[in-house]
Amino acid sequence: QKEVEQNSGPLSVPEGAIASLNCTYSDRGSQSFFWYRQYSGKSPELIMFIYSNGDKEDGRFTAQLNKASQYVSLLIRDSQPSDSATYLCAGNPSKIQGAQKLVFGQGTRLTINP
Amino acid sequence: GAVVSQHPSRVICKSGTSVKIECRSLDFQATTMFWYRQFPKQSLMLMATSNEGSKATYEQGVEKDKFLINHASLTLSTLTVTSAHPEDSSFYICSAQAPANYGYTFGSGTRLTVV
């Protein structure tokens, strides 16, 4: 079982709708989770991170963490065509010399249709 | 804040030559940096963890003699791909854990093509 798993998609959502992206993880010791957006040919950019159970909102984005179910999600409200990208979920299952490495899921390709 | 600069952005080299990629934290100190590789339509695969002043920690299956990592200062880590071959062609990205609330910041990546 992979440490972090995502549905690779593609996920297609009409403009203005809510896009829901999901991620599961296998290591219960994971403490923090990150959502990144990656446009084709570019490096990932951080959308938000979450480490507490529940919801965390930032603008049109809401991250949800359920540690009991080992489940993380990202909701994008009022989806825009510019949101079309690959979304990467990452967790930090281990700690090395004070810094925690990230393990990424395979990414979900999201397309917002005008 | 929390900017990571990576150079070069794109490089083409001949088989058998070596290529050096630089990763700098511009406005913070990074005792640890991470090097990833990404093949087309695949996710990021961690290659190694670069530690300032000590040896890098490589992930299983990554050849340490082929991918040389040097982290000589708190703001600079370098990855050298030695004796490059076409199968080393990939997108290489560095990352550092920025100060609180910035998460992990990525460099802009280096597209390496070995011909």
mmCIF file of C-alpha atoms in Angstrom:
data_model
loop_
_atom_site.group_PDB
_atom_site.id
_atom_site.type_symbol
_atom_site.label_atom_id
_atom_site.label_comp_id
_atom_site.label_asym_id
_atom_site.label_seq_id
_atom_site.Cartn_x
_atom_site.Cartn_y
_atom_site.Cartn_z
ATOM 1 C CA GLN A 1 0.000 0.000 0.000
ATOM 2 C CA LYS A 2 1.329 3.418 -0.930
ATOM 3 C CA GLU A 3 1.887 5.857 1.893
ATOM 4 C CA VAL A 4 -0.254 8.526 0.269
ATOM 5 C CA GLU A 5 -2.877 7.689 -2.328
ATOM 6 C CA GLN A 6 -4.985 9.823 -4.594
ATOM 7 C CA ASN A 7 -7.367 9.142 -7.429
ATOM 8 C CA SER A 8 -5.366 10.140 -10.490
ATOM 9 C CA GLY A 9 -8.485 11.312 -12.302
ATOM 10 C CA PRO A 10 -8.990 13.072 -14.568
ATOM 11 C CA LEU A 11 -11.668 14.922 -12.645
ATOM 12 C CA SER A 12 -13.863 17.221 -14.667
ATOM 13 C CA VAL A 13 -15.986 19.908 -12.981
ATOM 14 C CA PRO A 14 -18.108 22.675 -14.517
ATOM 15 C CA GLU A 15 -17.099 26.257 -13.859
ATOM 16 C CA GLY A 16 -18.638 27.644 -10.682
ATOM 17 C CA ALA A 17 -19.165 24.225 -9.116
ATOM 18 C CA ILE A 18 -17.336 22.683 -6.162
ATOM 19 C CA ALA A 19 -14.366 20.466 -6.930
ATOM 20 C CA SER A 20 -13.648 17.784 -4.355
ATOM 21 C CA LEU A 21 -10.226 16.148 -4.216
ATOM 22 C CA ASN A 22 -9.495 13.220 -1.945
ATOM 23 C CA CYS A 23 -6.443 11.616 -0.419
ATOM 24 C CA THR A 24 -5.820 8.735 1.981
ATOM 25 C CA TYR A 25 -2.694 7.873 3.919
ATOM 26 C CA SER A 26 -1.427 4.716 5.546
ATOM 27 C CA ASP A 27 0.876 5.953 8.337
ATOM 28 C CA ARG A 28 -1.069 6.958 11.439
ATOM 29 C CA GLY A 29 2.060 8.743 12.650
ATOM 30 C CA SER A 30 1.734 11.340 9.914
ATOM 31 C CA GLN A 31 1.233 14.731 11.493
ATOM 32 C CA SER A 32 0.733 17.287 8.745
ATOM 33 C CA PHE A 33 -0.708 17.239 5.288
ATOM 34 C CA PHE A 34 -0.213 19.547 2.384
ATOM 35 C CA TRP A 35 -2.066 20.317 -0.795
ATOM 36 C CA TYR A 36 -0.061 21.558 -3.754
ATOM 37 C CA ARG A 37 -1.163 22.705 -7.176
ATOM 38 C CA GLN A 38 1.065 21.966 -10.150
ATOM 39 C CA TYR A 39 0.567 23.403 -13.591
ATOM 40 C CA SER A 40 2.059 21.497 -16.499
ATOM 41 C CA GLY A 41 5.811 22.025 -16.741
ATOM 42 C CA LYS A 42 5.957 23.989 -13.501
ATOM 43 C CA SER A 43 6.961 23.125 -9.956
ATOM 44 C CA PRO A 44 4.345 22.631 -7.234
ATOM 45 C CA GLU A 45 2.983 25.608 -5.346
ATOM 46 C CA LEU A 46 1.558 25.306 -1.855
ATOM 47 C CA ILE A 47 -2.182 25.855 -1.504
ATOM 48 C CA MET A 48 -2.537 25.057 2.162
ATOM 49 C CA PHE A 49 -1.538 22.688 4.930
ATOM 50 C CA ILE A 50 -3.519 21.136 7.749
ATOM 51 C CA TYR A 51 -2.514 19.284 10.913
ATOM 52 C CA SER A 52 -5.627 19.356 13.096
ATOM 53 C CA ASN A 53 -8.768 17.288 12.679
ATOM 54 C CA GLY A 54 -11.567 19.211 11.056
ATOM 55 C CA ASP A 55 -11.748 21.899 8.428
ATOM 56 C CA LYS A 56 -9.400 24.707 7.509
ATOM 57 C CA GLU A 57 -10.576 27.400 5.147
ATOM 58 C CA ASP A 58 -8.569 29.824 3.029
ATOM 59 C CA GLY A 59 -10.528 31.796 0.479
ATOM 60 C CA ARG A 60 -12.153 29.411 -1.988
ATOM 61 C CA PHE A 61 -10.200 26.460 -0.601
ATOM 62 C CA THR A 62 -11.127 24.222 2.319
ATOM 63 C CA ALA A 63 -8.922 21.400 3.548
ATOM 64 C CA GLN A 64 -10.449 18.659 5.655
ATOM 65 C CA LEU A 65 -8.577 16.172 7.823
ATOM 66 C CA ASN A 66 -10.014 13.079 9.471
ATOM 67 C CA LYS A 67 -7.248 11.283 11.344
ATOM 68 C CA ALA A 68 -9.495 8.426 12.459
ATOM 69 C CA SER A 69 -10.276 7.579 8.839
ATOM 70 C CA GLN A 70 -6.816 8.629 7.622
ATOM 71 C CA TYR A 71 -8.437 10.838 5.041
ATOM 72 C CA VAL A 72 -7.617 14.292 3.718
ATOM 73 C CA SER A 73 -9.599 16.291 1.223
ATOM 74 C CA LEU A 74 -9.512 19.611 -0.570
ATOM 75 C CA LEU A 75 -12.620 21.455 -1.665
ATOM 76 C CA ILE A 76 -12.461 24.223 -4.223
ATOM 77 C CA ARG A 77 -15.543 26.419 -4.289
ATOM 78 C CA ASP A 78 -16.637 28.484 -7.282
ATOM 79 C CA SER A 79 -14.201 26.602 -9.519
ATOM 80 C CA GLN A 80 -12.497 28.654 -12.202
ATOM 81 C CA PRO A 81 -10.802 27.520 -15.432
ATOM 82 C CA SER A 82 -7.520 28.731 -13.898
ATOM 83 C CA ASP A 83 -7.933 26.046 -11.233
ATOM 84 C CA SER A 84 -7.308 23.412 -13.908
ATOM 85 C CA ALA A 85 -4.090 21.705 -12.811
ATOM 86 C CA THR A 86 -2.774 18.620 -11.074
ATOM 87 C CA TYR A 87 -3.332 18.651 -7.333
ATOM 88 C CA LEU A 88 -0.844 16.854 -5.156
ATOM 89 C CA CYS A 89 -1.526 15.637 -1.660
ATOM 90 C CA ALA A 90 1.489 15.143 0.605
ATOM 91 C CA GLY A 91 2.081 13.870 4.124
ATOM 92 C CA ASN A 92 5.114 13.604 6.369
ATOM 93 C CA PRO A 93 5.389 10.034 7.670
ATOM 94 C CA SER A 94 8.929 10.269 9.019
ATOM 95 C CA LYS A 95 11.290 12.671 10.712
ATOM 96 C CA ILE A 96 14.930 13.090 9.776
ATOM 97 C CA GLN A 97 17.259 15.318 11.811
ATOM 98 C CA GLY A 98 14.541 17.780 12.731
ATOM 99 C CA ALA A 99 13.130 18.124 9.234
ATOM 100 C CA GLN A 100 10.287 16.008 8.030
ATOM 101 C CA LYS A 101 10.345 14.713 4.499
ATOM 102 C CA LEU A 102 7.202 14.779 2.430
ATOM 103 C CA VAL A 103 5.711 11.857 0.577
ATOM 104 C CA PHE A 104 3.446 12.718 -2.324
ATOM 105 C CA GLY A 105 0.427 11.018 -3.759
ATOM 106 C CA GLN A 106 0.283 10.461 -7.493
ATOM 107 C CA GLY A 107 -1.753 13.611 -8.016
ATOM 108 C CA THR A 108 -5.256 14.249 -9.340
ATOM 109 C CA ARG A 109 -5.647 16.023 -12.650
ATOM 110 C CA LEU A 110 -8.505 18.521 -12.419
ATOM 111 C CA THR A 111 -10.154 20.195 -15.382
ATOM 112 C CA ILE A 112 -12.658 23.023 -14.950
ATOM 113 C CA ASN A 113 -14.949 23.305 -17.938
ATOM 114 C CA PRO A 114 -16.180 26.803 -18.868
ATOM 115 C CA GLY B 1 8.959 35.381 2.082
ATOM 116 C CA ALA B 2 10.255 31.780 1.936
ATOM 117 C CA VAL B 3 11.633 31.815 -1.594
ATOM 118 C CA VAL B 4 13.701 28.988 -3.043
ATOM 119 C CA SER B 5 15.660 29.726 -6.192
ATOM 120 C CA GLN B 6 16.774 26.925 -8.492
ATOM 121 C CA HIS B 7 19.161 27.130 -11.434
ATOM 122 C CA PRO B 8 19.373 26.366 -14.246
ATOM 123 C CA SER B 9 15.752 26.069 -15.287
ATOM 124 C CA ARG B 10 16.608 24.060 -18.344
ATOM 125 C CA VAL B 11 19.747 22.221 -19.446
ATOM 126 C CA ILE B 12 20.667 19.960 -22.325
ATOM 127 C CA CYS B 13 23.817 17.898 -22.023
ATOM 128 C CA LYS B 14 25.563 15.093 -23.844
ATOM 129 C CA SER B 15 25.649 11.544 -22.551
ATOM 130 C CA GLY B 16 28.545 10.958 -20.228
ATOM 131 C CA THR B 17 28.863 14.518 -19.014
ATOM 132 C CA SER B 18 27.944 15.899 -15.586
ATOM 133 C CA VAL B 19 25.411 18.549 -14.742
ATOM 134 C CA LYS B 20 25.181 20.623 -11.579
ATOM 135 C CA ILE B 21 21.898 22.038 -10.312
ATOM 136 C CA GLU B 22 21.818 24.708 -7.607
ATOM 137 C CA CYS B 23 19.131 25.319 -5.035
ATOM 138 C CA ARG B 24 19.219 28.432 -2.843
ATOM 139 C CA SER B 25 16.990 29.613 -0.039
ATOM 140 C CA LEU B 26 16.885 33.372 -0.577
ATOM 141 C CA ASP B 27 15.329 34.756 2.586
ATOM 142 C CA PHE B 28 15.669 32.011 5.150
ATOM 143 C CA GLN B 29 18.182 29.461 6.310
ATOM 144 C CA ALA B 30 17.600 25.843 5.387
ATOM 145 C CA THR B 31 19.558 23.226 7.288
ATOM 146 C CA THR B 32 17.721 20.613 5.272
ATOM 147 C CA MET B 33 16.699 20.591 1.637
ATOM 148 C CA PHE B 34 15.028 17.894 -0.403
ATOM 149 C CA TRP B 35 15.647 16.809 -3.976
ATOM 150 C CA TYR B 36 12.856 15.332 -6.073
ATOM 151 C CA ARG B 37 12.613 13.914 -9.557
ATOM 152 C CA GLN B 38 9.482 13.906 -11.635
ATOM 153 C CA PHE B 39 8.932 11.991 -14.859
ATOM 154 C CA PRO B 40 6.155 13.042 -17.267
ATOM 155 C CA LYS B 41 2.654 12.471 -15.928
ATOM 156 C CA GLN B 42 4.026 11.058 -12.683
ATOM 157 C CA SER B 43 4.227 12.401 -9.180
ATOM 158 C CA LEU B 44 7.265 13.691 -7.349
ATOM 159 C CA MET B 45 9.665 11.047 -6.133
ATOM 160 C CA LEU B 46 11.978 11.995 -3.283
ATOM 161 C CA MET B 47 15.568 11.253 -4.221
ATOM 162 C CA ALA B 48 17.479 12.469 -1.200
ATOM 163 C CA THR B 49 17.523 14.709 1.818
ATOM 164 C CA SER B 50 20.356 17.212 1.841
ATOM 165 C CA ASN B 51 21.772 18.117 5.255
ATOM 166 C CA GLU B 52 23.951 21.161 5.845
ATOM 167 C CA GLY B 53 27.418 20.160 6.941
ATOM 168 C CA SER B 54 26.849 16.413 6.712
ATOM 169 C CA LYS B 55 26.167 13.664 4.223
ATOM 170 C CA ALA B 56 22.919 13.488 2.337
ATOM 171 C CA THR B 57 20.412 10.756 3.044
ATOM 172 C CA TYR B 58 19.384 8.916 -0.105
ATOM 173 C CA GLU B 59 16.128 7.113 -0.720
ATOM 174 C CA GLN B 60 16.166 3.448 -1.552
ATOM 175 C CA GLY B 61 17.164 2.796 -5.135
ATOM 176 C CA VAL B 62 18.868 6.161 -5.683
ATOM 177 C CA GLU B 63 22.565 5.856 -6.551
ATOM 178 C CA LYS B 64 24.545 8.163 -4.292
ATOM 179 C CA ASP B 65 27.597 8.021 -6.565
ATOM 180 C CA LYS B 66 25.543 9.130 -9.521
ATOM 181 C CA PHE B 67 23.576 11.878 -7.824
ATOM 182 C CA LEU B 68 26.074 13.838 -5.755
ATOM 183 C CA ILE B 69 24.627 16.215 -3.216
ATOM 184 C CA ASN B 70 26.530 18.967 -1.455
ATOM 185 C CA HIS B 71 25.031 21.242 1.184
ATOM 186 C CA ALA B 72 27.945 23.437 2.181
ATOM 187 C CA SER B 73 26.023 26.367 3.583
ATOM 188 C CA LEU B 74 22.684 27.133 5.194
ATOM 189 C CA THR B 75 21.352 28.594 1.955
ATOM 190 C CA LEU B 76 22.788 26.430 -0.810
ATOM 191 C CA SER B 77 22.437 22.814 -1.839
ATOM 192 C CA THR B 78 23.676 21.389 -5.114
ATOM 193 C CA LEU B 79 22.794 18.228 -7.008
ATOM 194 C CA THR B 80 25.283 16.937 -9.552
ATOM 195 C CA VAL B 81 24.133 14.312 -12.013
ATOM 196 C CA THR B 82 27.317 12.503 -12.966
ATOM 197 C CA SER B 83 27.898 10.597 -16.194
ATOM 198 C CA ALA B 84 24.413 11.473 -17.342
ATOM 199 C CA HIS B 85 22.486 9.128 -19.599
ATOM 200 C CA PRO B 86 19.255 9.681 -21.547
ATOM 201 C CA GLU B 87 17.275 7.843 -18.862
ATOM 202 C CA ASP B 88 18.322 10.578 -16.411
ATOM 203 C CA SER B 89 16.304 13.075 -18.435
ATOM 204 C CA SER B 90 13.667 14.362 -16.060
ATOM 205 C CA PHE B 91 12.361 17.329 -14.102
ATOM 206 C CA TYR B 92 14.436 17.851 -10.958
ATOM 207 C CA ILE B 93 12.987 19.970 -8.173
ATOM 208 C CA CYS B 94 14.400 21.046 -4.837
ATOM 209 C CA SER B 95 12.450 21.956 -1.751
ATOM 210 C CA ALA B 96 13.058 23.353 1.706
ATOM 211 C CA GLN B 97 10.975 23.590 4.825
ATOM 212 C CA ALA B 98 10.399 27.269 5.298
ATOM 213 C CA PRO B 99 9.752 28.970 8.630
ATOM 214 C CA ALA B 100 6.441 28.341 10.332
ATOM 215 C CA ASN B 101 3.278 28.751 8.283
ATOM 216 C CA TYR B 102 5.042 28.655 4.939
ATOM 217 C CA GLY B 103 5.098 24.890 4.653
ATOM 218 C CA TYR B 104 7.516 23.410 2.192
ATOM 219 C CA THR B 105 8.626 25.696 -0.601
ATOM 220 C CA PHE B 106 9.756 24.401 -3.966
ATOM 221 C CA GLY B 107 12.267 25.747 -6.420
ATOM 222 C CA SER B 108 11.130 26.350 -9.976
ATOM 223 C CA GLY B 109 12.623 23.082 -11.151
ATOM 224 C CA THR B 110 15.266 22.072 -13.690
ATOM 225 C CA ARG B 111 14.339 20.324 -16.903
ATOM 226 C CA LEU B 112 17.292 18.071 -17.761
ATOM 227 C CA THR B 113 17.572 16.544 -21.213
ATOM 228 C CA VAL B 114 20.439 14.170 -21.912
ATOM 229 C CA VAL B 115 21.136 13.566 -25.596
#
